[in-house]
Amino acid sequence: MARTLEPLAKKIFKGVLVAELVGVFGAYFLFSKMHTSQDFRQTMSKKYPFILEVYYKSTEKSGMYGIRELDQKKWLNSKN
């Protein structure tokens, strides 16, 4: 019985591995896009504010302060 489960276990492992890689590259792409584009961060603030909050907290934990304040200042000025 162990032999018949081996191919299934390998397929499941490969599927999980591919899902993990897609997740890591997706998170990297999203972080990179948010880090380089203030307009994209504004779009994220409207559609997915919880993801933008994670971005702000992660950059603040890494020692990069002021991004949130710059964004809020620009967005407030653009409304006026």
Short mmCIF file of C-alpha atoms in Angstrom, two decimals, residues 15-64:
data_model
loop_
_atom_site.label_atom_id
_atom_site.label_comp_id
_atom_site.label_asym_id
_atom_site.label_seq_id
_atom_site.Cartn_x
_atom_site.Cartn_y
_atom_site.Cartn_z
CA GLY A 15 1.75 20.99 -6.00
CA VAL A 16 2.43 22.48 -2.57
CA LEU A 17 5.92 23.51 -3.65
CA VAL A 18 4.60 25.23 -6.79
CA ALA A 19 1.90 27.01 -4.75
CA GLU A 20 4.54 28.23 -2.28
CA LEU A 21 6.76 29.54 -5.09
CA VAL A 22 3.86 31.32 -6.76
CA GLY A 23 2.97 32.89 -3.41
CA VAL A 24 6.52 34.06 -2.73
CA PHE A 25 6.99 35.55 -6.20
CA GLY A 26 3.52 37.13 -6.06
CA ALA A 27 4.30 38.75 -2.70
CA TYR A 28 7.64 39.99 -4.02
CA PHE A 29 6.00 41.47 -7.13
CA LEU A 30 3.30 43.16 -5.04
CA PHE A 31 5.83 44.59 -2.58
CA SER A 32 8.06 45.79 -5.40
CA LYS A 33 5.16 47.47 -7.19
CA MET A 34 3.97 49.17 -4.00
CA HIS A 35 7.49 50.25 -3.13
CA THR A 36 8.10 51.96 -6.47
CA SER A 37 4.68 53.44 -7.33
CA GLN A 38 2.81 55.90 -5.14
CA ASP A 39 -0.14 55.75 -7.55
CA PHE A 40 -0.32 51.97 -7.10
CA ARG A 41 -0.31 52.45 -3.31
CA GLN A 42 -3.24 54.85 -3.70
CA THR A 43 -5.12 52.23 -5.72
CA MET A 44 -4.33 49.67 -3.04
CA SER A 45 -5.60 52.04 -0.33
CA LYS A 46 -8.98 52.16 -2.07
CA LYS A 47 -9.34 48.49 -2.96
CA TYR A 48 -7.27 46.60 -0.37
CA PRO A 49 -6.41 48.87 2.58
CA PHE A 50 -5.40 45.92 4.79
CA ILE A 51 -2.65 44.92 2.32
CA LEU A 52 -1.36 48.49 2.21
CA GLU A 53 -1.28 48.53 6.02
CA VAL A 54 0.92 45.40 5.98
CA TYR A 55 3.22 47.15 3.51
CA TYR A 56 3.50 50.24 5.72
CA LYS A 57 4.15 48.18 8.85
CA SER A 58 6.79 46.03 7.15
CA THR A 59 8.68 49.05 5.80
CA GLU A 60 8.52 50.77 9.20
CA LYS A 61 9.85 47.64 10.92
CA SER A 62 12.74 47.59 8.46
CA GLY A 63 13.63 51.17 9.40
CA MET A 64 12.14 53.05 6.45
#
